[in-house]
Short mmCIF file of C-alpha atoms and ligand atoms in Angstrom, two decimals:
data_model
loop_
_atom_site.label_atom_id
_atom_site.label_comp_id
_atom_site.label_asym_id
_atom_site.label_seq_id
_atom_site.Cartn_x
_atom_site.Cartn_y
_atom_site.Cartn_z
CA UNK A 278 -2.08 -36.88 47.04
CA UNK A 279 -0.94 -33.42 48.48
CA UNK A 280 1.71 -33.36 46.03
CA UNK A 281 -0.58 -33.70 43.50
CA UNK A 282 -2.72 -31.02 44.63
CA UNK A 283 0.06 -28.80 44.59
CA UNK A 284 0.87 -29.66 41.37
CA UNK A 285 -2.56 -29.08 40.88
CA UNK A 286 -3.01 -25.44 41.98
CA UNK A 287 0.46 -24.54 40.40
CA UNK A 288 -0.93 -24.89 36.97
CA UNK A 289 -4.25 -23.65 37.48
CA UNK A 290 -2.55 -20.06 38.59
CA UNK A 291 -0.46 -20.90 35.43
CA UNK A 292 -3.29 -21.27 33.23
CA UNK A 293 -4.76 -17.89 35.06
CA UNK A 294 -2.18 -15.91 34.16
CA UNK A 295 -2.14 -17.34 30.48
CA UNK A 296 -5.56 -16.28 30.23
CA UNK A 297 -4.80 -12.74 30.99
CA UNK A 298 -1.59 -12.53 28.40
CA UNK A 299 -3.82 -13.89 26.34
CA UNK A 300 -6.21 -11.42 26.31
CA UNK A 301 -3.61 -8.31 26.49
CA UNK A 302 -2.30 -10.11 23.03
CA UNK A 303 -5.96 -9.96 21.89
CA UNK A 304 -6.82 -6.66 22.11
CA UNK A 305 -3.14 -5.58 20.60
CA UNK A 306 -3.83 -7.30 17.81
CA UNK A 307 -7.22 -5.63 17.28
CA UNK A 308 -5.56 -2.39 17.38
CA UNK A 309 -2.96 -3.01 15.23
CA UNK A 310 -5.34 -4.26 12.38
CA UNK A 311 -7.57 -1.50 13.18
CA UNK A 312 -4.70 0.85 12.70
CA UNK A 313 -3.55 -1.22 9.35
CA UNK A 314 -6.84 -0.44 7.96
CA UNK A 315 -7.07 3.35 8.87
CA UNK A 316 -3.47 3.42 7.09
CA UNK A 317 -4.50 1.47 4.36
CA UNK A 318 -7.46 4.38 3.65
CA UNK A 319 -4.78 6.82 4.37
CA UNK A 320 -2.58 5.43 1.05
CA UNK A 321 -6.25 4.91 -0.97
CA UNK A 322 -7.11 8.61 -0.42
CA UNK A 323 -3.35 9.58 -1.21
CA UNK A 324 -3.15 7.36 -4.22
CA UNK A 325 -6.88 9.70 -5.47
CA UNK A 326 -5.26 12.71 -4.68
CA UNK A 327 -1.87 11.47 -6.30
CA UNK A 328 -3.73 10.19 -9.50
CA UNK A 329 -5.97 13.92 -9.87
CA UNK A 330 -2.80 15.86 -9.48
CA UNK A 331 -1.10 13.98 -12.09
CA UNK A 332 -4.28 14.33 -14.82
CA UNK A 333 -4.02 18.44 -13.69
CA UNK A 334 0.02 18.36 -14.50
CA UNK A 335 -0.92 16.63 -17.34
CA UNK A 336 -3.64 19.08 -18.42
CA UNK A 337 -1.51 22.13 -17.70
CA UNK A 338 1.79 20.51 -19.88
CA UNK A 339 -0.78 20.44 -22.63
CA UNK A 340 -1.93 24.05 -22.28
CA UNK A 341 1.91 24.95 -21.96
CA UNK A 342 2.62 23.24 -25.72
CA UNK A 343 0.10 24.70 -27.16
CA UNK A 344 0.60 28.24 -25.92
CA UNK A 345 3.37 27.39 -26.92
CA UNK A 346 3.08 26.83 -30.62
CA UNK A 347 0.29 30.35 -30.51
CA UNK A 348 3.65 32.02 -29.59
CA UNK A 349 5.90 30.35 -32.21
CA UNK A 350 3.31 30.95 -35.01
CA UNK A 351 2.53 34.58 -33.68
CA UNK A 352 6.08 35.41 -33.99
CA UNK A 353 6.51 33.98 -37.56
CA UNK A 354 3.40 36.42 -38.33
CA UNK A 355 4.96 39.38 -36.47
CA UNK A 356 8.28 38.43 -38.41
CA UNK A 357 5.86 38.92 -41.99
CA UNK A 358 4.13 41.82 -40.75
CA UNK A 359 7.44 44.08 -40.07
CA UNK A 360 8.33 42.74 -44.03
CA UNK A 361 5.02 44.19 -45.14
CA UNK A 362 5.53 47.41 -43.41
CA UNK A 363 9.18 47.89 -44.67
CA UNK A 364 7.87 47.01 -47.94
CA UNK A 365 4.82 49.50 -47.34
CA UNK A 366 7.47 52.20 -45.95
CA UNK A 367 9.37 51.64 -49.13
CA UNK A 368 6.46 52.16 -51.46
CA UNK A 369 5.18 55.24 -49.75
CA UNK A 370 8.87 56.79 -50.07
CA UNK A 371 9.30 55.72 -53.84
CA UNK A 372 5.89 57.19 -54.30
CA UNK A 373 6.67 60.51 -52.54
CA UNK A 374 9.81 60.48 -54.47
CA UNK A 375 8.81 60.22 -57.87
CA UNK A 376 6.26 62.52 -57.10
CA UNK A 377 8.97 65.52 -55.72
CA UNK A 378 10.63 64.70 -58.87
CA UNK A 379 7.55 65.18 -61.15
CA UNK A 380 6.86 68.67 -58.84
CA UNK A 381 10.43 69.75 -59.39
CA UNK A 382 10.83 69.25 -62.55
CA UNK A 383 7.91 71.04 -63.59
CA UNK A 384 9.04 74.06 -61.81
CA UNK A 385 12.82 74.04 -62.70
CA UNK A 386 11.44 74.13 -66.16
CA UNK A 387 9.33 77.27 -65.04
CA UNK A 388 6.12 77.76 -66.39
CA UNK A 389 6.99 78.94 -69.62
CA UNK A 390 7.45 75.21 -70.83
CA UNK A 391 4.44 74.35 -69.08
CA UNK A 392 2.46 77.42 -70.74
CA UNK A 393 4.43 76.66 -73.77
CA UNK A 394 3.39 72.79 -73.52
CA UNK A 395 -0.12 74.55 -73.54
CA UNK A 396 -0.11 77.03 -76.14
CA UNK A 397 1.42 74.89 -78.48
CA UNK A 398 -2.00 73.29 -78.42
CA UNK A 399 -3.17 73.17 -81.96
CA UNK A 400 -6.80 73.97 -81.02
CA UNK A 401 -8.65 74.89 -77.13
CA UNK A 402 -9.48 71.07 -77.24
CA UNK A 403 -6.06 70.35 -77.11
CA UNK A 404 -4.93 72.51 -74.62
CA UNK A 405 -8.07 71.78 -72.33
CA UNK A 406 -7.04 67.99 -72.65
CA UNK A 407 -3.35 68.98 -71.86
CA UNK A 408 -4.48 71.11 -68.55
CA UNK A 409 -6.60 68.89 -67.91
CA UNK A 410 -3.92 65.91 -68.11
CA UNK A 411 -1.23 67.94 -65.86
CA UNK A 412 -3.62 68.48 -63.50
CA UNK A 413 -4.29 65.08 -63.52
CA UNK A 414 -1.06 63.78 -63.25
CA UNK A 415 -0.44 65.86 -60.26
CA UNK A 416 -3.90 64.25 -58.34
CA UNK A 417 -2.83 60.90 -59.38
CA UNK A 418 0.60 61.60 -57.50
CA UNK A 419 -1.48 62.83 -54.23
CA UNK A 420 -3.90 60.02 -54.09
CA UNK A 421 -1.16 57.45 -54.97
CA UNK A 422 0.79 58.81 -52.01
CA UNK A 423 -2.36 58.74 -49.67
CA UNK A 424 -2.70 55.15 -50.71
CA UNK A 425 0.49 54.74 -49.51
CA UNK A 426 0.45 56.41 -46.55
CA UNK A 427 -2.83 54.61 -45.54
CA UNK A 428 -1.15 50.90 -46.29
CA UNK A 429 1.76 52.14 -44.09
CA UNK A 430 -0.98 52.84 -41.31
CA UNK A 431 -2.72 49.79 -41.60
CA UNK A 432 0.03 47.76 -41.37
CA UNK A 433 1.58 49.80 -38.21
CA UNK A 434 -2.14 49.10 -36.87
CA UNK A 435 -2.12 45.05 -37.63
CA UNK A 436 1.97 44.85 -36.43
CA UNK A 437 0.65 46.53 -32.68
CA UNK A 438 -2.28 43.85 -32.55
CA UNK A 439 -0.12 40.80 -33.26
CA UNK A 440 2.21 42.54 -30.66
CA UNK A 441 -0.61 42.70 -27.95
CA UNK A 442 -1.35 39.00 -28.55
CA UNK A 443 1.77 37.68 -28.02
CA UNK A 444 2.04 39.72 -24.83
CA UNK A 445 -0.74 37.84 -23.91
CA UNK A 446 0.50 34.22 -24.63
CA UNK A 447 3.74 35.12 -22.90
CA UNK A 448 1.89 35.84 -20.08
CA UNK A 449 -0.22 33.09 -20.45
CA UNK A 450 3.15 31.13 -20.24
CA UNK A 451 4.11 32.37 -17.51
CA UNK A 452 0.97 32.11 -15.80
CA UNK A 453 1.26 28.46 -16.90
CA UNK A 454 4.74 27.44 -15.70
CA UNK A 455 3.88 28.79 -12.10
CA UNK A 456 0.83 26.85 -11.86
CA UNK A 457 2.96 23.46 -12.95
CA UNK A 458 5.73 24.31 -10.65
CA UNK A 459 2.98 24.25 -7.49
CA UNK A 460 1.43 21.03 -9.25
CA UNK A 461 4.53 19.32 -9.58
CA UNK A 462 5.26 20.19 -5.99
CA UNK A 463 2.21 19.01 -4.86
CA UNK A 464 3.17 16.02 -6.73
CA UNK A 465 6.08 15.59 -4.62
CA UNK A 466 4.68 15.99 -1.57
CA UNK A 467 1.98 13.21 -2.03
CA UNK A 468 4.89 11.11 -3.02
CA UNK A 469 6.84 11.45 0.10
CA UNK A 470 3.05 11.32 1.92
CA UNK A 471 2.66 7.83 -0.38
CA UNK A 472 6.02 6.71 0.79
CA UNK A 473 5.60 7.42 4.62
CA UNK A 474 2.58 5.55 4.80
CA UNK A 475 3.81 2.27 3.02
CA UNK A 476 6.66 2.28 5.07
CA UNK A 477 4.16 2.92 8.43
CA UNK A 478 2.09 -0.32 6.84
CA UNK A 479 5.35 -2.08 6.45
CA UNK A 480 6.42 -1.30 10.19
CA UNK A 481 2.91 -1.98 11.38
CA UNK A 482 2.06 -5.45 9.60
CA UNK A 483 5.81 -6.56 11.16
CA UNK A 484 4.28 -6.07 14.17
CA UNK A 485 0.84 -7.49 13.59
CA UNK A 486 2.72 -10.71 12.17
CA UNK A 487 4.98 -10.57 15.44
CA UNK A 488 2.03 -10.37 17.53
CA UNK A 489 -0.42 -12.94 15.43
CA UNK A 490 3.14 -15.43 16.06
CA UNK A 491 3.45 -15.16 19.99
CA UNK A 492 -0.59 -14.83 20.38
CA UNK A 493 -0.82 -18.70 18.56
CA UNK A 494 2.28 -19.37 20.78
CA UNK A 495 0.41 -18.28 24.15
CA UNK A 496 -2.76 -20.10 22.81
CA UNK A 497 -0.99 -23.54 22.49
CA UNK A 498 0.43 -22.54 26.01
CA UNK A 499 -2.49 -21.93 27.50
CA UNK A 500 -4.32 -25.01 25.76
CA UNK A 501 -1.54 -27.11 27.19
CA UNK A 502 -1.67 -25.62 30.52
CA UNK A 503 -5.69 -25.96 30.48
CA UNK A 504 -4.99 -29.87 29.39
CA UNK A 505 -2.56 -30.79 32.04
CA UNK A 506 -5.11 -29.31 34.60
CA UNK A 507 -7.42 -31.35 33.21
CA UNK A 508 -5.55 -34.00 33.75
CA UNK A 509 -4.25 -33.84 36.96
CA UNK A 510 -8.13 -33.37 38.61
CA UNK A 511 -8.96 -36.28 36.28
CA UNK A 512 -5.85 -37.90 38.21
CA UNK A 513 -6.34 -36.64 41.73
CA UNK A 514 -10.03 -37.57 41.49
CA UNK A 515 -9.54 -41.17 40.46
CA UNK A 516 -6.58 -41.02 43.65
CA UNK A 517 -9.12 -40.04 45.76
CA UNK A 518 -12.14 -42.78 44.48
CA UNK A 519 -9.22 -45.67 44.61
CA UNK A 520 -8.97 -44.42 48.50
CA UNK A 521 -12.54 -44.72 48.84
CA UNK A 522 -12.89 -47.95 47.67
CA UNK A 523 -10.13 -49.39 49.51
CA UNK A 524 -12.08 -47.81 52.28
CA UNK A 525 -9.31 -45.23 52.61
CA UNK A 526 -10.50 -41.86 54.45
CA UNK A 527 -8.48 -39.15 53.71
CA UNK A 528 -9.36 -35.85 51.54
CA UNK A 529 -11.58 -36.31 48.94
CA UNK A 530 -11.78 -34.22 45.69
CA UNK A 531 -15.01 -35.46 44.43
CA UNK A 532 -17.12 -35.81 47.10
CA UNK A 533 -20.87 -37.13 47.93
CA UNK A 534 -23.66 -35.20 45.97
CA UNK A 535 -24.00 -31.75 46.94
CA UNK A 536 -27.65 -30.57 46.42
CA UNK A 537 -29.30 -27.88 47.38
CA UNK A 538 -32.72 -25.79 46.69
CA UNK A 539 -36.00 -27.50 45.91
CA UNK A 540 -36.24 -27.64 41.90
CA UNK A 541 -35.84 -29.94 39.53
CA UNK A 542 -31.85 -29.45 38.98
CA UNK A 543 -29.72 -28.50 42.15
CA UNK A 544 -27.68 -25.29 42.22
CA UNK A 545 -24.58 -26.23 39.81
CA UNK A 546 -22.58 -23.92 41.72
CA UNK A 547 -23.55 -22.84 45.36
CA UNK A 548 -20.36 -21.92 45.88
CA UNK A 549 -20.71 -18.73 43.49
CA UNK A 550 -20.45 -15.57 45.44
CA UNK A 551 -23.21 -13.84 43.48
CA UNK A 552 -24.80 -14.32 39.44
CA UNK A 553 -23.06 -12.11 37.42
CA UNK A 554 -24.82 -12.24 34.44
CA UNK A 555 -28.48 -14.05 33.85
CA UNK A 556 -30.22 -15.64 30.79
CA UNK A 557 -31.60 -13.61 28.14
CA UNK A 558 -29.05 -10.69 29.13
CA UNK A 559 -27.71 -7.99 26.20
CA UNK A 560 -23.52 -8.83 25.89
CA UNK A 561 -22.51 -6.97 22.87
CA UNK A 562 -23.27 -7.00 19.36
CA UNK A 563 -22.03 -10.85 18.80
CA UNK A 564 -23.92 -11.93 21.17
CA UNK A 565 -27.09 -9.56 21.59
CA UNK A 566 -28.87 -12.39 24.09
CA UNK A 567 -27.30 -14.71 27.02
CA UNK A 568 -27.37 -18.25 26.20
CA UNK A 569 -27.33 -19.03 29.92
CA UNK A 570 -26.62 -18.10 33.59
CA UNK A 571 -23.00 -16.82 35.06
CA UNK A 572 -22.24 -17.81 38.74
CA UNK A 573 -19.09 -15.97 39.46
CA UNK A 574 -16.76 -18.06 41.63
CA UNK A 575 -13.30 -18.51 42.70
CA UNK A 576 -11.14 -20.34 40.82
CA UNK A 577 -11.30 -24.23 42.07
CA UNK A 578 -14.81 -23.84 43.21
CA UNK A 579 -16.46 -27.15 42.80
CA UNK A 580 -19.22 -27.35 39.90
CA UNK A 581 -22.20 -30.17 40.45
CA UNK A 582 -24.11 -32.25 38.04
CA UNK A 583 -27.74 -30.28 37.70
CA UNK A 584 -29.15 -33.90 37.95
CA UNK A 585 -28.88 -37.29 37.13
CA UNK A 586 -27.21 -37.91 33.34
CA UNK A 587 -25.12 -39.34 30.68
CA UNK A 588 -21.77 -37.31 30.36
CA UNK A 589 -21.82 -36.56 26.06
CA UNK A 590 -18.96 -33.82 26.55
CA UNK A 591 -15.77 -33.60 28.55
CA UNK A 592 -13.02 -31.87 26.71
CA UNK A 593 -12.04 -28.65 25.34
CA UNK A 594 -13.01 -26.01 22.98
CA UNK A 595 -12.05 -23.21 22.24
CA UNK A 596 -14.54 -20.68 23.26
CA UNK A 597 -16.37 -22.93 26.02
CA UNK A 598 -12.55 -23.97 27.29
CA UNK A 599 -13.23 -27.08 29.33
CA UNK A 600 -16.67 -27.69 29.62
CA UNK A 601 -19.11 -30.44 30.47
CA UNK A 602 -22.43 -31.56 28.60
CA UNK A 603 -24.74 -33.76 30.44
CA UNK A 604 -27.83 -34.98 28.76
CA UNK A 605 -30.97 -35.92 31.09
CA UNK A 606 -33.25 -37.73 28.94
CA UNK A 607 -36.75 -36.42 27.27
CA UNK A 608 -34.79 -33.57 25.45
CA UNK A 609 -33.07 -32.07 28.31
CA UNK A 610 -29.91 -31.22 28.90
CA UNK A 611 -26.77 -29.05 30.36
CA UNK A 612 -23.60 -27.23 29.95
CA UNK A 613 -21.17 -26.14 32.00
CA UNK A 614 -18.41 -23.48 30.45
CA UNK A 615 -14.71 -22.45 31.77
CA UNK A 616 -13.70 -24.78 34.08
CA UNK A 617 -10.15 -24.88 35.09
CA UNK A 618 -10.26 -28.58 35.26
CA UNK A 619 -12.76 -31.21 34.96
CA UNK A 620 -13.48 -34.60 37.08
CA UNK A 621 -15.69 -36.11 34.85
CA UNK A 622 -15.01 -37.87 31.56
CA UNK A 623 -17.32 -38.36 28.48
CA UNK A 624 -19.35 -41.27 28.62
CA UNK A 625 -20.00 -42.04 32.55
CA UNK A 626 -22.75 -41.81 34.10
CA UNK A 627 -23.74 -38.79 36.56
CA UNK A 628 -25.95 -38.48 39.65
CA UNK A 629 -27.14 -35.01 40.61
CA UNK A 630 -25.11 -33.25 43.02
CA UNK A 631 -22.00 -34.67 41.55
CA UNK A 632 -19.08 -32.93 41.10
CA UNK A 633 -17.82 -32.15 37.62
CA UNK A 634 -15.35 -29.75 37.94
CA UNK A 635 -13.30 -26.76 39.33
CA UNK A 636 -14.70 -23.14 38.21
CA UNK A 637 -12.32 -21.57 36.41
CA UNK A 638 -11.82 -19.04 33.24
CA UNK A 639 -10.76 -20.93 30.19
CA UNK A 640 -12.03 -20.46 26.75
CA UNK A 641 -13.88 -16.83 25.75
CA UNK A 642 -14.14 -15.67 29.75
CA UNK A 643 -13.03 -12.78 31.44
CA UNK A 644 -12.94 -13.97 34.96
CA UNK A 645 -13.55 -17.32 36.62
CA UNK A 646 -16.77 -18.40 36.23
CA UNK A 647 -19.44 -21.16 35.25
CA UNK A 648 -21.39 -20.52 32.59
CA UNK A 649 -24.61 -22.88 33.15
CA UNK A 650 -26.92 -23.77 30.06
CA UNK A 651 -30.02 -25.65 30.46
CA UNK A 652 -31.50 -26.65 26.59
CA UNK A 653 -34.81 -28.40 25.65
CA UNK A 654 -34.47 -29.85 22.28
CA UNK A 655 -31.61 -28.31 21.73
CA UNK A 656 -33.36 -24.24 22.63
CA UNK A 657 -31.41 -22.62 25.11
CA UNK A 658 -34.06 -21.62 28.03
CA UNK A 659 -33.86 -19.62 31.33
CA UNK A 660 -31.90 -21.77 33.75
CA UNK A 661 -33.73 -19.98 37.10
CA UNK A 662 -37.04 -22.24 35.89
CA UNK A 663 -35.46 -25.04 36.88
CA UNK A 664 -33.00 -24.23 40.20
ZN1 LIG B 819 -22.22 -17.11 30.38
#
């Protein structure tokens, strides 16, 4: 019997300290999937950035081949305009040419064969017309050579202009390659960004997985710890009834009813040292109202039937850890969350005052306590109307 209870309290401190691991796992797991999902928007809003930068390089290579083309077809126009002016230059100079000839010639021939050409006129008509068509001659030269001149100009004028625009496109060019050399850099940096951060979600779902593995491994743990507690109070409580009914004295771990205060169910826990949390009471957004009422205890604090009953639970779950349901009859009943080990089993029969259990903090608890939930038809209701 003492060796049992020994056995007894070792696992229950076993099963404590589970619980805490537990929850240390818990909350390292939150962060690391909080932090995979921060990264995550990290590599979304790089990927954006990555994708505009890439539609601007794009953009600007487009720009660049087409200024490009402006500048070949600009030169190939430049290339015709300096034929037209040598041409033009050429003309002019023929034209000035012929024109010193005509001038020369008339003079080295003095003006007696240009009087004579005009006195051998056979009438004044004639030698009017002949004046006339000298004098001609000589203002056809002049204009001819102003045309001339005036082609050479324009030309001159068009060759500067083309000149001036492909200035421009070279510096347009320019202007061009700089802004895709800082694009393309840009580029490269939101690569390497891109690559840090997949190898950050890498490192950080190794760990998540690493965690997730030794959290299920502490859970099965724990639920096996929790079990053989179970168990053994199961086993030292059926020691201790066998005693009693061979009349045995001896320490008793369920005892005769404990009952206490004057209301229709007895206090399921007087040994609480205080209620930590009553019914009704804000928790967090989960669980905006309290289902029931918390009497924080010491672990192995007995836990009493409310009243007389039919035990319909006795096991464990996961969130109530090993709890108890007892129902009473005319749609009443109670629960009774995280006990470290349980004395009753489903299907027997109750009186009130009896003990159930041993406080304790199994399932969704933070400290040992027993959660106590009194329901009518199934609607939890405040559990002080009835102490
Ligand atoms: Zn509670």
């Amino acid at each position: 019997m003492l060796q049992l209870k020994r056995i007894f309290s070792l696992i229950l401190v076993l099963v404590l300290c589970l619980g805490l691991s537990v929850q240390v796992q818990a909350s390292a797991i939150k962060k690391a999937k909080e932090k995979d999902k921060e990264l995550k928007n990290q590599k979304n809003q790089t990927q954006e950035e990555k994708e505009a930068l890439t539609q601007q390089l794009n953009e600007i290579v487009d720009d660049m081949e087409q200024t490009q083309k402006r500048l070949s077809a600009k030169e190939q126009e430049i290339k015709q305009k300096e034929e037209e002016l040598v041409n033009a230059k050429i003309d002019e100079n023929n034209q000035y040419e012929s024109m010193k000839k005509r001038i020369v010639y008339m003079y080295e021939n003095g003006n007696t064969e240009f009087i004579e050409i005009l006195c051998n006129s056979k009438d004044i008509g004639e030698f009017l017309n002949k004046a006339e068509y000298i004098s001609r001659i000589s203002e056809y030269d002049r204009a001819q050579l102003v045309t001339f001149q005036n082609v050479v100009e324009e030309v001159k004028k068009q060759e500067e202009a083309l000149q001036t625009e492909y200035t421009e496109l070279t510096a347009l060019r320019e202007e061009l390659g700089v802004k895709q050399a800082s694009v393309e850099k840009l580029l490269a940096d939101t690569n390497t960004k891109l690559e840090e951060l997949e190898q950050k979600i890498g490192a950080n779902a190794a760990r998540l997985d690493k965690l997730l593995k030794e959290a299920a491994e502490a859970a099965a743990r724990k639920k096996a710890a929790e079990e053989a507690a179970a168990k053994a109070a199961a086993q030292a409580a059926a020691s201790a009834a066998a005693q009693q009914a061979d009349g045995g004295a001896g320490v008793q771990a369920a005892g005769p009813p404990v009952v206490s205060g004057g209301g229709q169910f007895t206090n399921p826990c007087p040994g609480a040292s205080y209620i930590s949390s009553e019914f009704g009471e804000y928790r967090d957004p989960s669980d905006p109202s309290h289902k029931g009422m918390d009497f924080a205890a010491g672990a192995g604090v007995p836990t009493y039937a409310a009243a007389d009953g039919t035990v319909v639970i006795a096991n464990y779950s996961d969130s109530a850890g090993n709890w108890v349901v007892i129902n009473h009859g005319n749609g009443l009943s109670t629960k009774y969350m995280h006990h470290s080990a349980l004395t009753v089993s489903a299907g027997q029969r109750v009186t009130k005052g009896q003990q159930i259990g041993l406080v304790g903090s199994t399932g969704w608890s933070t400290g040992p306590h027993l959660h106590f939930q009194v329901e009518v038809n199934g609607m939890a209701v405040n559990p002080r109307n009835y102490l």
